[in-house]
Structures are given as C-alpha cells and as structure tokens.
PDB file of C-alpha atoms in Angstrom:
ATOM      1  CA  LEU A   1      -5.102  18.765   5.602  1.00 76.00           C
ATOM      2  CA  LEU A   2      -6.759  16.155   7.336  1.00 87.00           C
ATOM      3  CA  ALA A   3      -5.758  13.370   5.074  1.00 90.00           C
ATOM      4  CA  LYS A   4      -2.126  14.620   5.432  1.00 91.00           C
ATOM      5  CA  ASP A   5      -2.475  14.510   9.236  1.00 92.00           C
ATOM      6  CA  LEU A   6      -3.894  10.979   9.006  1.00 91.00           C
ATOM      7  CA  PHE A   7      -0.881   9.797   6.861  1.00 92.00           C
ATOM      8  CA  ASP A   8       1.717  11.374   8.766  1.00 92.00           C
ATOM      9  CA  ARG A   9       0.418   9.762  12.107  1.00 93.00           C
ATOM     10  CA  PHE A  10       0.154   6.380  10.429  1.00 92.00           C
ATOM     11  CA  LEU A  11       3.811   6.761   9.306  1.00 93.00           C
ATOM     12  CA  LYS A  12       4.891   7.428  12.905  1.00 94.00           C
ATOM     13  CA  LEU A  13       3.335   4.068  14.305  1.00 92.00           C
ATOM     14  CA  GLU A  14       5.907   1.257  14.782  1.00 92.00           C
ATOM     15  CA  PHE A  15       3.752  -1.270  12.523  1.00 87.00           C
ATOM     16  CA  ALA A  16       3.951   0.993   9.628  1.00 86.00           C
ATOM     17  CA  ASN A  17       7.581  -0.344   9.106  1.00 87.00           C
ATOM     18  CA  MET A  18       6.682  -3.798   9.199  1.00 86.00           C
ATOM     19  CA  ARG A  19       7.107  -5.650   5.862  1.00 80.00           C
ATOM     20  CA  GLN A  20       3.215  -6.835   6.039  1.00 80.00           C
ATOM     21  CA  PHE A  21       2.039  -3.380   5.937  1.00 84.00           C
ATOM     22  CA  ALA A  22       4.550  -2.213   3.132  1.00 84.00           C
ATOM     23  CA  TYR A  23       1.463  -1.480   0.809  1.00 84.00           C
ATOM     24  CA  LEU A  24       0.039   0.950   3.457  1.00 89.00           C
ATOM     25  CA  LYS A  25       3.328   2.836   3.871  1.00 92.00           C
ATOM     26  CA  TYR A  26       3.843   2.999   0.168  1.00 91.00           C
ATOM     27  CA  GLY A  27       0.140   4.261  -0.170  1.00 91.00           C
ATOM     28  CA  ALA A  28       0.518   6.741   2.598  1.00 94.00           C
ATOM     29  CA  LEU A  29       4.030   8.317   1.254  1.00 95.00           C
ATOM     30  CA  LEU A  30       2.777   8.084  -2.524  1.00 94.00           C
ATOM     31  CA  SER A  31      -0.260  10.140  -1.412  1.00 94.00           C
ATOM     32  CA  LEU A  32       1.637  12.559   0.636  1.00 95.00           C
ATOM     33  CA  GLY A  33       3.972  12.931  -2.227  1.00 95.00           C
ATOM     34  CA  HIS A  34       1.338  13.656  -4.487  1.00 93.00           C
ATOM     35  CA  MET A  35       0.033  16.503  -2.087  1.00 94.00           C
ATOM     36  CA  CYS A  36       3.434  17.965  -1.897  1.00 94.00           C
ATOM     37  CA  LEU A  37       3.811  17.953  -5.845  1.00 91.00           C
ATOM     38  CA  SER A  38       0.190  19.855  -6.132  1.00 89.00           C
ATOM     39  CA  GLU A  39       0.929  22.695  -3.730  1.00 88.00           C
ATOM     40  CA  ALA A  40       1.403  26.011  -5.268  1.00 80.00           C
ATOM     41  CA  GLU A  41       4.967  26.222  -3.838  1.00 85.00           C
ATOM     42  CA  LEU A  42       6.676  23.333  -5.097  1.00 81.00           C
ATOM     43  CA  ASN A  43       9.275  21.813  -2.465  1.00 89.00           C
ATOM     44  CA  LEU A  44      10.806  19.426  -4.851  1.00 86.00           C
ATOM     45  CA  ASP A  45      13.455  18.245  -2.184  1.00 89.00           C
ATOM     46  CA  GLU A  46      10.590  17.569   0.171  1.00 93.00           C
ATOM     47  CA  CYS A  47       8.325  15.583  -2.624  1.00 92.00           C
ATOM     48  CA  ARG A  48      11.515  13.706  -3.701  1.00 90.00           C
ATOM     49  CA  ARG A  49      12.048  12.697  -0.192  1.00 94.00           C
ATOM     50  CA  LEU A  50       8.333  11.298   0.061  1.00 95.00           C
ATOM     51  CA  MET A  51       8.316   9.688  -3.349  1.00 93.00           C
ATOM     52  CA  GLU A  52      11.803   8.125  -2.800  1.00 91.00           C
ATOM     53  CA  GLY A  53      10.283   6.652   0.690  1.00 93.00           C
ATOM     54  CA  ALA A  54       7.439   5.143  -1.248  1.00 92.00           C
ATOM     55  CA  HIS A  55       9.787   3.693  -3.886  1.00 87.00           C
ATOM     56  CA  GLU A  56      11.682   2.157  -1.077  1.00 88.00           C
ATOM     57  CA  ALA A  57       8.620   0.582   0.692  1.00 88.00           C
ATOM     58  CA  CYS A  58       7.479  -0.829  -2.926  1.00 84.00           C
ATOM     59  CA  PRO A  59       9.815  -0.811  -5.781  1.00 81.00           C
ATOM     60  CA  ARG A  60       7.312   0.636  -8.096  1.00 82.00           C
ATOM     61  CA  VAL A  61       7.552   3.144 -11.207  1.00 82.00           C
ATOM     62  CA  GLU A  62       4.817   5.658 -10.149  1.00 85.00           C
ATOM     63  CA  PRO A  63       6.971   7.590  -7.450  1.00 88.00           C
ATOM     64  CA  LEU A  64       9.862   7.928  -9.839  1.00 85.00           C
ATOM     65  CA  PHE A  65       7.462   8.807 -12.608  1.00 85.00           C
ATOM     66  CA  HIS A  66       5.469  11.501 -10.633  1.00 88.00           C
ATOM     67  CA  VAL A  67       8.775  13.094  -9.587  1.00 87.00           C
ATOM     68  CA  LEU A  68       9.765  13.312 -13.263  1.00 85.00           C
ATOM     69  CA  GLU A  69       6.447  14.662 -14.227  1.00 86.00           C
ATOM     70  CA  ALA A  70       6.880  17.503 -11.665  1.00 85.00           C
ATOM     71  CA  ILE A  71      10.280  18.161 -12.919  1.00 82.00           C
ATOM     72  CA  VAL A  72       9.228  18.499 -16.615  1.00 81.00           C
ATOM     73  CA  LYS A  73       6.388  20.692 -15.526  1.00 82.00           C
ATOM     74  CA  HIS A  74       8.865  23.101 -13.660  1.00 77.00           C
ATOM     75  CA  PRO A  75      11.999  23.210 -16.143  1.00 75.00           C
ATOM     76  CA  SER A  76      15.326  24.268 -14.706  1.00 76.00           C
ATOM     77  CA  PRO A  77      18.751  23.622 -15.903  1.00 78.00           C
ATOM     78  CA  GLN A  78      19.551  22.357 -12.431  1.00 76.00           C
ATOM     79  CA  PHE A  79      17.008  19.560 -12.794  1.00 75.00           C
ATOM     80  CA  LYS A  80      18.572  18.131 -15.976  1.00 76.00           C
ATOM     81  CA  PRO A  81      20.388  15.667 -14.167  1.00 80.00           C
ATOM     82  CA  LEU A  82      17.499  14.519 -12.117  1.00 81.00           C
ATOM     83  CA  VAL A  83      15.519  13.995 -15.331  1.00 79.00           C
ATOM     84  CA  ASP A  84      18.055  11.646 -16.584  1.00 80.00           C
ATOM     85  CA  ALA A  85      18.692   9.627 -13.383  1.00 83.00           C
ATOM     86  CA  TYR A  86      15.056   9.392 -12.562  1.00 77.00           C
ATOM     87  CA  SER A  87      14.152   8.106 -16.342  1.00 80.00           C
ATOM     88  CA  SER A  88      16.996   5.792 -16.211  1.00 82.00           C
ATOM     89  CA  ARG A  89      16.101   4.348 -12.855  1.00 80.00           C
ATOM     90  CA  ALA A  90      12.382   4.020 -13.704  1.00 77.00           C
ATOM     91  CA  GLN A  91      13.161   2.088 -16.927  1.00 77.00           C
ATOM     92  CA  GLU A  92      15.507  -0.252 -14.851  1.00 77.00           C
ATOM     93  CA  ILE A  93      12.795  -1.201 -12.300  1.00 74.00           C
ATOM     94  CA  LEU A  94       9.893  -1.499 -14.804  1.00 71.00           C
ATOM     95  CA  HIS A  95      10.289  -5.235 -15.404  1.00 66.00           C
ATOM     96  CA  LEU A  96      10.140  -5.772 -11.549  1.00 66.00           C
ATOM     97  CA  GLU A  97       6.751  -4.562 -10.967  1.00 63.00           C
ATOM     98  CA  GLN A  98       4.956  -7.834 -11.338  1.00 58.00           C
ATOM     99  CA  SER A  99       7.182  -9.547  -8.845  1.00 60.00           C
ATOM    100  CA  THR A 100       5.903  -7.040  -5.967  1.00 53.00           C
ATOM    101  CA  GLY A 101       2.555  -8.333  -5.723  1.00 57.00           C
ATOM    102  CA  GLU A 102       1.630  -6.939  -2.281  1.00 53.00           C
ATOM    103  CA  CYS A 103       2.379  -3.540  -3.768  1.00 62.00           C
ATOM    104  CA  SER A 104       0.230  -3.640  -6.799  1.00 53.00           C
ATOM    105  CA  LEU A 105      -2.844  -2.609  -4.963  1.00 49.00           C
ATOM    106  CA  TYR A 106      -1.825   1.102  -5.565  1.00 49.00           C
ATOM    107  CA  SER A 107      -0.346   0.295  -9.293  1.00 52.00           C
ATOM    108  CA  ASN A 108      -1.666   2.653 -11.892  1.00 54.00           C
ATOM    109  CA  PRO A 109      -0.149   1.501 -14.963  1.00 53.00           C
ATOM    110  CA  ALA A 110      -2.247   4.035 -17.064  1.00 56.00           C
ATOM    111  CA  ALA A 111      -0.427   6.934 -15.364  1.00 54.00           C
ATOM    112  CA  TYR A 112       2.799   6.129 -17.157  1.00 50.00           C
ATOM    113  CA  ALA A 113       1.627   4.291 -20.326  1.00 55.00           C
ATOM    114  CA  GLU A 114       3.405   7.271 -22.252  1.00 54.00           C
ATOM    115  CA  PHE A 115       6.668   6.558 -20.373  1.00 51.00           C
ATOM    116  CA  PRO A 116       9.428   6.499 -23.065  1.00 50.00           C
ATOM    117  CA  GLN A 117      10.952   3.081 -23.369  1.00 47.00           C
TER     118      GLN A 117
END
C-alpha cells in the first residue's frame, strides 16, 4: 500500500513525464501493474491501462507479456482476441528492446524466455 501510494505520487509529478525520467515512469507503472495483476479481484482493464502506460514510456516486451500471462491464468472467451493482439505486438517489438538503452534498467529477459517465437 505504501509503495502504491509512492508510485502514484511520483506519476503525478511534472518531471515524471520528462524523457530523462522515462525509465522511472516505466518502473513505477510496471510495478503498479504487477500489484494490480496480483490482486485477488483482477481488474484487467485497470491492469492493462497501467501496463500499456509502462509500454508507452519504454517499448519493452515485459508489460505486454505480463498482461498475456494474466489473461492465460484467467481464461475467458472474451479475452481470446486480447491474447492474439498482445502476442503479436510483443513479437513485433522484441527486436527493438536493445535500442532503448535507458529503459533496459528494468529489463528482465528471463521473465519471458519461454515466450513463443
């Protein structure tokens, strides 16, 4: 709860949107997304919004992968189009990750080592 409050407060600061701090914004949104995905009552729309924000801050695969992982853990016919869309997007940007050095601080390639190619 304290971490969530700190991340939320950071994201409201003006400098959180400056390019120099993209990696901090990415880390805050990714962390909030993780917290959201681990809640007992999954609010997929809110979690997706956070993970999409992280992905927008730094074009990394992790946020997309974590949404995919949550969808797979909570199967529903309505989520099928999301699985295809997120899988396709993740594969499209996988090769871009090395070009976003300022964002690699939070990179965790082991998290998606099993991602289908």
